[in-house]
Short mmCIF file of C-alpha atoms and ligand atoms in Angstrom, two decimals:
data_model
loop_
_atom_site.label_atom_id
_atom_site.label_comp_id
_atom_site.label_asym_id
_atom_site.label_seq_id
_atom_site.Cartn_x
_atom_site.Cartn_y
_atom_site.Cartn_z
CA MET A 1 23.27 -13.38 -2.83
CA LYS A 2 23.40 -9.71 -2.15
CA ILE A 3 20.34 -8.12 -2.10
CA LEU A 4 19.44 -4.53 -2.82
CA VAL A 5 16.02 -3.25 -0.93
CA VAL A 6 14.69 0.01 -2.48
CA GLY A 7 12.59 2.40 0.18
CA GLY A 8 13.06 3.09 4.10
CA GLY A 9 10.20 2.40 6.45
CA GLY A 10 8.54 -0.47 8.44
CA ARG A 11 8.01 -2.38 5.64
CA GLU A 12 11.40 -2.60 4.40
CA HIS A 13 12.64 -3.12 7.61
CA ALA A 14 9.99 -6.21 7.88
CA ILE A 15 11.28 -7.29 4.50
CA ILE A 16 14.87 -7.01 5.29
CA ARG A 17 14.29 -9.35 8.60
CA LYS A 18 12.90 -11.97 6.55
CA LEU A 19 15.51 -11.96 3.91
CA LYS A 20 18.29 -12.33 6.46
CA GLU A 21 16.69 -15.57 7.71
CA SER A 22 17.83 -16.89 4.23
CA PRO A 23 20.73 -19.05 4.04
CA LYS A 24 20.97 -18.06 0.42
CA VAL A 25 21.53 -14.43 1.64
CA THR A 26 25.21 -13.10 1.97
CA GLY A 27 24.84 -9.15 2.34
CA ILE A 28 21.72 -6.81 2.15
CA TYR A 29 21.74 -3.09 1.08
CA CYS A 30 18.80 -0.76 1.71
CA CYS A 31 18.75 2.84 -0.23
CA PRO A 32 17.70 5.17 1.74
CA GLY A 33 16.97 2.80 4.83
CA ASN A 34 16.70 5.00 8.29
CA GLY A 35 18.49 4.58 11.63
CA GLY A 36 17.03 1.38 12.86
CA ILE A 37 17.32 -0.30 9.07
CA ALA A 38 20.88 0.43 9.54
CA LYS A 39 21.41 -2.30 12.22
CA ASP A 40 20.43 -4.87 9.74
CA ALA A 41 21.75 -3.69 6.49
CA GLU A 42 24.26 -1.10 4.77
CA CYS A 43 22.05 1.88 4.19
CA PHE A 44 22.93 4.76 1.35
CA PRO A 45 20.77 7.77 1.13
CA ILE A 46 20.09 7.16 -2.22
CA LYS A 47 16.21 8.29 -2.63
CA ALA A 48 13.63 5.62 -3.63
CA THR A 49 12.64 7.63 -6.65
CA ASP A 50 15.99 7.61 -7.98
CA ILE A 51 15.98 5.36 -10.74
CA GLU A 52 19.27 6.48 -12.26
CA GLY A 53 20.89 6.43 -8.72
CA MET A 54 19.35 3.45 -8.23
CA THR A 55 20.55 1.54 -11.13
CA ALA A 56 24.07 3.00 -10.79
CA PHE A 57 24.34 1.55 -7.27
CA ALA A 58 22.99 -1.63 -8.01
CA LYS A 59 25.79 -1.93 -10.77
CA GLU A 60 28.26 -0.86 -8.17
CA LYS A 61 27.47 -3.54 -5.75
CA ALA A 62 26.95 -5.98 -8.38
CA VAL A 63 23.70 -7.17 -6.38
CA ASP A 64 21.92 -10.07 -7.59
CA LEU A 65 18.25 -9.08 -6.47
CA VAL A 66 16.72 -5.80 -6.42
CA VAL A 67 13.14 -5.73 -4.33
CA VAL A 68 11.50 -2.36 -5.19
CA ALA A 69 9.42 -1.71 -2.09
CA PRO A 70 7.35 1.46 -2.35
CA ASP A 71 4.76 2.48 -4.64
CA ASP A 72 6.16 5.38 -6.18
CA PRO A 73 9.41 3.94 -7.84
CA LEU A 74 7.44 1.02 -9.24
CA VAL A 75 4.76 3.71 -11.08
CA LEU A 76 7.75 5.45 -12.26
CA GLY A 77 9.23 2.50 -13.88
CA MET A 78 12.04 1.27 -11.62
CA ALA A 79 11.69 -2.22 -12.07
CA ASP A 80 11.59 -2.13 -16.10
CA VAL A 81 14.87 -0.03 -15.91
CA LEU A 82 16.58 -2.48 -13.57
CA GLU A 83 15.49 -5.75 -15.51
CA ALA A 84 16.57 -4.15 -18.55
CA GLU A 85 20.18 -3.15 -17.11
CA GLY A 86 20.02 -7.28 -16.35
CA PHE A 87 19.07 -7.24 -12.77
CA MET A 88 16.60 -10.03 -10.85
CA VAL A 89 14.02 -7.45 -9.80
CA PHE A 90 10.90 -8.26 -7.43
CA GLY A 91 8.37 -5.63 -8.09
CA PRO A 92 6.18 -5.28 -11.07
CA SER A 93 6.39 -3.50 -14.30
CA GLN A 94 5.50 0.10 -14.84
CA LYS A 95 2.52 -1.18 -17.04
CA ALA A 96 1.31 -3.79 -14.43
CA ALA A 97 1.80 -0.90 -11.50
CA GLU A 98 -0.73 1.21 -12.58
CA ILE A 99 -3.25 -0.87 -11.05
CA GLU A 100 -2.36 1.16 -7.79
CA GLY A 101 -0.97 3.92 -9.84
CA SER A 102 -4.72 4.95 -11.21
CA LYS A 103 -7.89 4.34 -9.77
CA VAL A 104 -9.74 5.10 -13.07
CA PHE A 105 -7.46 2.25 -14.67
CA SER A 106 -8.50 -0.21 -11.62
CA LYS A 107 -12.05 0.54 -11.70
CA ASN A 108 -12.48 0.36 -15.30
CA LEU A 109 -10.26 -3.18 -15.10
CA MET A 110 -12.49 -4.34 -12.31
CA LYS A 111 -15.84 -3.38 -14.27
CA LYS A 112 -14.40 -4.87 -17.89
CA TYR A 113 -13.72 -8.21 -16.19
CA GLY A 114 -16.79 -8.42 -13.71
CA ILE A 115 -14.40 -8.00 -10.52
CA PRO A 116 -17.09 -7.41 -7.97
CA THR A 117 -16.24 -3.23 -6.62
CA ALA A 118 -18.59 -0.50 -5.80
CA GLY A 119 -20.42 1.28 -8.27
CA TYR A 120 -18.75 4.29 -9.70
CA GLU A 121 -18.51 7.35 -12.10
CA VAL A 122 -15.23 9.13 -13.49
CA PHE A 123 -15.22 12.89 -14.00
CA SER A 124 -12.26 14.85 -15.40
CA ASP A 125 -13.87 18.14 -14.22
CA SER A 126 -15.04 19.64 -10.76
CA ALA A 127 -18.67 20.96 -12.28
CA SER A 128 -19.65 17.86 -13.84
CA ALA A 129 -18.57 16.00 -10.66
CA MET A 130 -20.37 18.30 -8.52
CA ALA A 131 -23.73 18.09 -10.42
CA TYR A 132 -23.57 14.09 -9.96
CA VAL A 133 -23.03 14.05 -6.44
CA GLU A 134 -26.06 16.94 -6.20
CA ARG A 135 -28.17 14.54 -8.65
CA ASN A 136 -27.46 11.28 -7.05
CA ASN A 137 -28.27 13.11 -3.58
CA GLN A 138 -26.82 9.63 -1.81
CA PHE A 139 -24.77 9.72 1.38
CA PRO A 140 -22.30 8.94 2.59
CA ILE A 141 -20.22 8.82 -0.84
CA VAL A 142 -16.58 8.29 -1.62
CA ILE A 143 -14.51 10.51 -3.54
CA LYS A 144 -11.04 9.37 -4.78
CA ALA A 145 -7.98 11.17 -6.32
CA ASP A 146 -7.18 9.25 -9.47
CA GLY A 147 -3.36 8.95 -8.71
CA LEU A 148 -0.86 8.37 -5.63
CA ALA A 149 -1.70 10.13 -2.58
CA LEU A 150 0.40 8.69 0.08
CA GLY A 151 -2.62 6.56 1.33
CA LYS A 152 -4.93 9.76 1.97
CA GLY A 153 -6.48 10.21 -1.21
CA VAL A 154 -9.81 9.08 -0.19
CA ILE A 155 -12.70 11.04 0.93
CA ILE A 156 -15.87 9.91 2.70
CA ALA A 157 -18.12 12.48 2.36
CA GLN A 158 -21.30 12.50 4.82
CA ASN A 159 -23.29 15.32 2.78
CA LEU A 160 -23.62 17.25 -0.17
CA GLU A 161 -21.64 20.09 1.57
CA GLU A 162 -18.44 17.72 2.31
CA ALA A 163 -18.57 16.04 -1.24
CA LYS A 164 -18.26 19.26 -3.00
CA ASP A 165 -15.58 20.54 -0.58
CA GLY A 166 -13.82 17.24 -1.09
CA ILE A 167 -14.28 17.71 -5.09
CA ARG A 168 -12.89 21.27 -4.99
CA SER A 169 -9.96 20.43 -3.00
CA ILE A 170 -8.99 17.51 -5.23
CA MET A 171 -10.04 18.79 -8.31
CA GLU A 172 -9.59 22.96 -7.96
CA ASP A 173 -7.24 23.38 -5.39
CA LYS A 174 -5.17 20.33 -6.24
CA ILE A 175 -3.90 19.32 -2.80
CA PHE A 176 -2.70 15.78 -4.13
CA GLY A 177 -1.13 17.54 -7.35
CA LYS A 178 -1.98 15.95 -10.76
CA SER A 179 -2.99 13.20 -8.81
CA GLY A 180 -6.42 14.77 -8.74
CA ASN A 181 -6.74 15.43 -12.09
CA ASN A 182 -9.24 13.08 -12.53
CA ILE A 183 -11.29 11.57 -9.64
CA VAL A 184 -13.54 8.66 -9.17
CA VAL A 185 -16.85 9.00 -7.09
CA GLU A 186 -18.31 5.95 -5.63
CA GLU A 187 -20.58 3.93 -3.79
CA TYR A 188 -20.24 3.62 0.10
CA LEU A 189 -19.81 -0.26 0.89
CA THR A 190 -19.99 -1.44 4.47
CA GLY A 191 -18.54 -4.18 6.32
CA PRO A 192 -15.23 -5.72 7.67
CA GLU A 193 -12.07 -4.49 5.95
CA VAL A 194 -9.46 -7.33 5.10
CA SER A 195 -6.34 -6.93 3.52
CA VAL A 196 -4.79 -9.69 1.52
CA LEU A 197 -1.01 -9.57 -0.05
CA ALA A 198 -0.55 -12.41 -2.65
CA PHE A 199 2.62 -13.30 -4.58
CA THR A 200 2.06 -13.84 -8.00
CA ASP A 201 4.17 -14.80 -11.32
CA SER A 202 1.26 -13.82 -13.37
CA LYS A 203 0.39 -17.64 -13.78
CA THR A 204 -0.23 -18.64 -9.92
CA VAL A 205 -1.51 -16.44 -7.68
CA CYS A 206 -0.57 -17.28 -4.01
CA PRO A 207 -2.75 -15.36 -1.06
CA MET A 208 -0.62 -14.67 1.95
CA VAL A 209 -1.98 -14.89 5.72
CA SER A 210 -4.58 -12.05 5.87
CA SER A 211 -4.35 -9.06 7.91
CA MET A 212 -6.70 -5.97 9.12
CA ASP A 213 -5.13 -2.32 9.04
CA HIS A 214 -6.28 0.41 11.24
CA LYS A 215 -6.21 3.67 9.21
CA ARG A 216 -7.63 6.18 11.34
CA VAL A 217 -5.17 8.02 13.86
CA ASN A 218 -7.32 7.43 16.93
CA ASP A 219 -8.69 4.73 19.09
CA HIS A 220 -12.71 3.88 17.75
CA ASP A 221 -11.45 4.74 14.40
CA GLU A 222 -11.68 8.50 15.05
CA GLY A 223 -9.67 11.62 13.47
CA PRO A 224 -7.90 11.69 9.98
CA ASN A 225 -6.65 8.56 7.94
CA THR A 226 -3.04 7.59 8.43
CA GLY A 227 -0.98 5.22 6.54
CA GLY A 228 -1.91 2.88 9.14
CA MET A 229 -1.50 2.73 12.93
CA GLY A 230 -1.61 -0.88 13.53
CA THR A 231 -2.23 -4.42 12.18
CA ILE A 232 -3.15 -7.98 13.13
CA ALA A 233 -2.91 -11.04 11.11
CA PRO A 234 -4.43 -13.28 10.42
CA ASN A 235 -7.82 -11.19 9.79
CA PRO A 236 -10.77 -12.78 12.23
CA TYR A 237 -12.98 -12.16 9.72
CA TYR A 238 -11.50 -13.51 6.82
CA THR A 239 -13.34 -17.05 7.07
CA PRO A 240 -12.08 -20.17 4.97
CA GLU A 241 -15.43 -19.53 2.80
CA ALA A 242 -14.77 -15.72 2.11
CA ALA A 243 -11.02 -16.76 1.24
CA ALA A 244 -12.40 -19.24 -1.49
CA GLN A 245 -15.10 -16.89 -2.85
CA CYS A 246 -12.12 -14.31 -3.28
CA MET A 247 -9.92 -16.77 -5.02
CA GLU A 248 -12.85 -17.29 -7.22
CA THR A 249 -14.23 -13.69 -7.99
CA ILE A 250 -11.51 -11.64 -7.34
CA PHE A 251 -7.68 -13.05 -7.14
CA LEU A 252 -7.57 -15.40 -10.45
CA PRO A 253 -9.56 -13.23 -12.19
CA THR A 254 -7.60 -10.07 -11.46
CA MET A 255 -4.41 -11.89 -12.62
CA ASN A 256 -6.15 -12.83 -15.40
CA ALA A 257 -7.52 -9.45 -16.39
CA MET A 258 -3.62 -8.24 -16.11
CA ASN A 259 -2.52 -10.82 -18.85
CA ALA A 260 -5.60 -10.13 -21.04
CA GLU A 261 -4.45 -6.36 -20.93
CA GLY A 262 -1.06 -7.19 -21.87
CA ARG A 263 0.24 -6.19 -18.39
CA PRO A 264 1.13 -9.58 -16.45
CA PHE A 265 1.88 -8.82 -12.85
CA LYS A 266 4.69 -10.30 -11.29
CA GLY A 267 5.65 -9.39 -7.44
CA CYS A 268 3.22 -8.48 -4.46
CA LEU A 269 -0.15 -7.89 -5.36
CA TYR A 270 -2.51 -6.34 -2.52
CA PHE A 271 -5.92 -6.56 -2.20
CA GLY A 272 -7.88 -4.10 -0.03
CA LEU A 273 -11.34 -6.07 0.36
CA MET A 274 -14.36 -5.18 2.01
CA LEU A 275 -16.39 -8.35 2.95
CA THR A 276 -20.13 -6.61 2.43
CA PRO A 277 -23.27 -8.16 3.04
CA LYS A 278 -23.30 -9.06 -0.83
CA GLY A 279 -20.09 -10.97 -0.41
CA PRO A 280 -16.16 -9.56 -0.99
CA TYR A 281 -15.52 -6.46 -2.76
CA VAL A 282 -12.66 -4.74 -4.17
CA ILE A 283 -12.03 -1.47 -2.34
CA GLU A 284 -8.55 -0.91 -3.82
CA TYR A 285 -5.39 -2.75 -5.29
CA ASN A 286 -2.07 -1.83 -4.52
CA CYS A 287 1.04 -2.87 -6.64
CA ARG A 288 3.30 -3.84 -3.60
CA PHE A 289 3.78 -5.05 -0.10
CA GLY A 290 1.26 -3.17 2.17
CA ASP A 291 2.69 -0.90 5.13
CA PRO A 292 2.23 -1.88 8.22
CA GLU A 293 0.52 -5.38 6.94
CA THR A 294 3.76 -6.65 6.21
CA GLN A 295 4.88 -6.53 9.77
CA VAL A 296 2.65 -8.84 10.77
CA VAL A 297 2.56 -11.06 7.85
CA LEU A 298 6.08 -11.67 6.94
CA PRO A 299 6.75 -12.57 10.80
CA LEU A 300 4.25 -15.56 10.24
CA LEU A 301 5.87 -16.68 6.92
CA GLU A 302 7.73 -19.85 7.12
CA THR A 303 9.36 -20.26 3.42
CA ASP A 304 12.38 -19.04 2.32
CA LEU A 305 11.41 -15.27 0.80
CA VAL A 306 14.55 -15.20 -1.37
CA GLU A 307 13.14 -18.55 -2.93
CA ILE A 308 9.88 -17.00 -3.61
CA MET A 309 11.25 -13.97 -5.17
CA GLU A 310 13.40 -16.11 -7.20
CA ALA A 311 10.31 -18.22 -8.09
CA ILE A 312 8.69 -15.62 -9.39
CA SER A 313 11.26 -13.99 -11.16
CA GLN A 314 11.31 -17.28 -13.24
CA GLU A 315 7.35 -17.51 -13.29
CA ARG A 316 7.64 -21.12 -11.38
CA LEU A 317 5.99 -19.77 -8.52
CA GLY A 318 3.40 -22.93 -8.63
CA GLU A 319 6.21 -25.13 -7.97
CA LEU A 320 6.73 -23.51 -4.67
CA GLU A 321 4.79 -24.95 -1.60
CA ILE A 322 4.47 -21.98 0.71
CA ARG A 323 4.15 -22.70 4.38
CA TRP A 324 3.09 -20.26 7.23
CA LYS A 325 3.42 -20.68 10.69
CA LYS A 326 0.38 -21.00 13.29
CA GLY A 327 -0.63 -18.42 15.74
CA ALA A 328 -1.17 -14.75 15.31
CA ALA A 329 0.90 -11.71 15.04
CA ALA A 330 0.18 -8.18 16.04
CA CYS A 331 2.02 -4.96 15.22
CA VAL A 332 1.22 -1.45 17.23
CA ILE A 333 2.61 1.66 15.57
CA LEU A 334 4.02 4.56 17.67
CA ALA A 335 3.73 7.46 15.95
CA SER A 336 5.24 11.02 16.32
CA GLY A 337 2.31 13.36 18.15
CA GLY A 338 0.40 15.15 15.53
CA TYR A 339 0.77 12.96 12.95
CA PRO A 340 -0.69 12.60 10.06
CA LYS A 341 -0.72 16.53 10.30
CA ALA A 342 2.74 18.67 11.29
CA TYR A 343 4.77 16.89 13.78
CA GLU A 344 8.16 17.18 15.24
CA THR A 345 11.30 15.29 14.72
CA GLY A 346 14.54 14.57 16.20
CA LYS A 347 12.77 13.26 19.53
CA PRO A 348 15.25 10.59 21.40
CA VAL A 349 13.88 7.30 21.74
CA PHE A 350 14.20 5.41 24.94
CA GLY A 351 13.59 1.76 25.65
CA LEU A 352 15.34 0.31 22.80
CA ASP A 353 18.74 -1.87 23.28
CA GLU A 354 21.70 -1.11 20.81
CA ASN A 355 20.26 -2.73 18.30
CA GLY A 356 16.85 -0.90 18.50
CA GLN A 357 15.35 -3.97 19.75
CA HIS A 358 13.24 -4.34 22.69
CA PRO A 359 13.01 -8.11 24.44
CA GLY A 360 10.17 -10.47 23.26
CA VAL A 361 8.84 -8.34 20.23
CA THR A 362 10.58 -7.15 17.01
CA VAL A 363 10.66 -3.17 16.41
CA TYR A 364 10.79 -2.43 13.10
CA HIS A 365 12.09 1.20 12.26
CA ALA A 366 9.64 3.20 10.22
CA GLY A 367 11.23 6.84 10.77
CA THR A 368 14.37 6.82 12.92
CA LYS A 369 17.69 8.34 12.30
CA LEU A 370 20.80 8.06 14.21
CA GLN A 371 21.90 11.70 15.62
CA ASN A 372 25.45 11.70 17.11
CA ASP A 373 25.02 8.13 17.96
CA VAL A 374 21.58 8.65 19.51
CA LEU A 375 18.43 7.07 18.08
CA CYS A 376 16.01 9.84 17.40
CA THR A 377 12.44 10.34 15.65
CA ALA A 378 12.67 11.32 12.03
CA GLY A 379 9.17 10.58 10.82
CA GLY A 380 5.27 10.46 11.12
CA ARG A 381 5.46 7.01 11.77
CA VAL A 382 8.23 5.98 14.02
CA LEU A 383 8.18 2.37 15.27
CA GLY A 384 6.24 -0.71 14.50
CA VAL A 385 6.28 -2.77 17.71
CA THR A 386 5.47 -6.68 16.72
CA ALA A 387 4.92 -9.43 18.47
CA VAL A 388 3.93 -13.42 17.22
CA GLY A 389 1.69 -15.49 19.69
CA GLY A 390 0.05 -18.69 19.94
CA THR A 391 -3.37 -16.34 19.64
CA LEU A 392 -4.19 -12.75 18.93
CA PRO A 393 -4.69 -11.68 22.45
CA ASP A 394 -1.08 -13.22 23.15
CA ALA A 395 0.27 -11.42 20.39
CA LEU A 396 -1.30 -8.32 21.25
CA ALA A 397 -0.33 -8.73 25.05
CA LYS A 398 2.99 -9.00 23.79
CA SER A 399 3.20 -6.24 21.90
CA TYR A 400 1.49 -3.58 24.23
CA ALA A 401 3.60 -4.67 26.98
CA ALA A 402 6.75 -3.70 24.93
CA VAL A 403 4.75 -0.59 23.64
CA ARG A 404 4.15 0.86 27.16
CA GLU A 405 8.10 0.54 27.94
CA ILE A 406 9.02 2.30 24.62
CA THR A 407 9.08 6.32 25.00
CA PHE A 408 9.72 9.54 23.10
CA GLU A 409 8.45 12.69 23.60
CA GLY A 410 4.95 13.01 22.01
CA ALA A 411 4.68 9.36 21.47
CA HIS A 412 0.98 8.31 20.29
CA TYR A 413 -0.29 5.07 19.64
CA ARG A 414 -4.02 3.72 19.51
CA THR A 415 -4.61 1.00 22.56
CA ASP A 416 -7.40 -0.48 20.43
CA ILE A 417 -5.79 -2.22 17.75
CA GLY A 418 -7.19 -5.92 17.24
CA SER A 419 -10.20 -5.27 19.09
CA LYS A 420 -12.75 -4.07 16.57
CA LYS A 421 -16.26 -5.62 16.03
CA PHE A 422 -18.13 -5.15 13.52
P1 AMP T 501 -8.16 3.28 0.10
O1 AMP T 501 -7.06 4.20 0.23
O2 AMP T 501 -8.80 3.31 -1.11
O3 AMP T 501 -7.60 2.33 1.09
O4 AMP T 501 -9.03 3.90 1.04
C1 AMP T 501 -9.09 4.47 2.20
C2 AMP T 501 -10.11 3.90 3.23
O5 AMP T 501 -11.32 4.37 2.77
C3 AMP T 501 -10.44 2.40 3.22
O6 AMP T 501 -9.58 1.68 3.78
C4 AMP T 501 -11.75 2.50 3.51
O7 AMP T 501 -11.81 2.57 5.17
C5 AMP T 501 -12.24 3.70 2.92
N1 AMP T 501 -13.20 3.27 1.92
C6 AMP T 501 -12.50 3.13 0.61
N2 AMP T 501 -13.29 3.38 -0.73
C7 AMP T 501 -14.33 2.92 0.21
C8 AMP T 501 -16.26 2.47 -0.12
N3 AMP T 501 -16.44 2.38 -1.27
N4 AMP T 501 -16.94 2.44 0.99
C9 AMP T 501 -16.42 2.42 2.20
N5 AMP T 501 -15.30 2.91 2.56
C10 AMP T 501 -14.51 3.11 1.65
N1 LIG T 502 -1.63 -0.16 4.84
C1 LIG T 502 -2.22 0.30 3.49
C2 LIG T 502 -1.18 0.31 2.45
O1 LIG T 502 0.19 -0.17 2.75
O2 LIG T 502 -1.28 1.00 1.54
#
């Protein structure tokens, strides 16, 4: 099979590495890809959101499967267009992707179907939102832009002033554009956070190994939110009891709710959960593999990923037994200095071999490019250094040993991935 993977970050690199293990695969294309992905797949500079360009490319190369990995092309309906052209696609329809594309939609869905989530109100004008937070007078409170915002559309306001500033910046200054036309204001929850990615064909839901992201840029969860600075899998707080409860109160009800709404979800459904004192609650849904969760979850997958994607497409996921490796995985992100705010690019990366790898670990490239044959930085998150071990401490030790040997000017990483205590 020839496979086209849409996207160009660490997640896509991890997907490609896993696809390459399948005996069914004869060739992989990635659009747009990046400097490191180019060692594993043929990359072409088509933007991930260019539906017309991507469809034309898929036709030209006569691919057998298209994996649409990022959120924005899914929310724009890329999977629908490719399917209408006869391609087998991994990734949900536009209507199903709204579970991530609109927080108002997902909150209303959870309310309607009794899926546990933080109490909330929706506002379409800033004056009523401000009047509400003033009247409610409980802090911290959480303010979320309705639409996509590169993982940065959530403000946790510690007091009234911060809440009003947040509402103003999203709804009046439009820092996230029209994603901020509506907002959700919700109750602040506490507890360990767990990411659960699940394969689903709308009939069966198969949770993958659980994981934990680290969203803040600095150690001890300080500094602004990022796309994710590191991950571990499995998540040590996600007990078998919590997993059973999530299946019953969250995973199955969500799949069924999407069917009842006429929006069957096929692909990878991401559950962002919080294990609160009152049980597991949904913080957010994503309509795709998480980044950098994928970088620790897929290395533990034993079953052929192509077989899983085919089974989902043919709605026979229930017939497959999906197997996972024992042990643990850890991914430490090397980011450009300054990220998630302004940062420089074009810095040569040292400590990697000609394939962009380092002994004992797998280096997933998030933001690299080849400049005169030299691998250079090209994004905020640059590399995801991933190791698998018998235990989490083993995996972390291997990952950090490599991280200390990989360098570029201004490189920043967290030194406390996987060590958080609740
Ligand atoms: P999201 O982009 O929705 O995943 O939110 C980003 C981060 O904000 C989450 O990973 C949580 O750490 C935090 N967060 C979101 N909603 C809440 C909430 N209701 N209570 C506490 N923290 C939250
Ligand atoms: N790591 C969080 C996300 O992919 O949205």
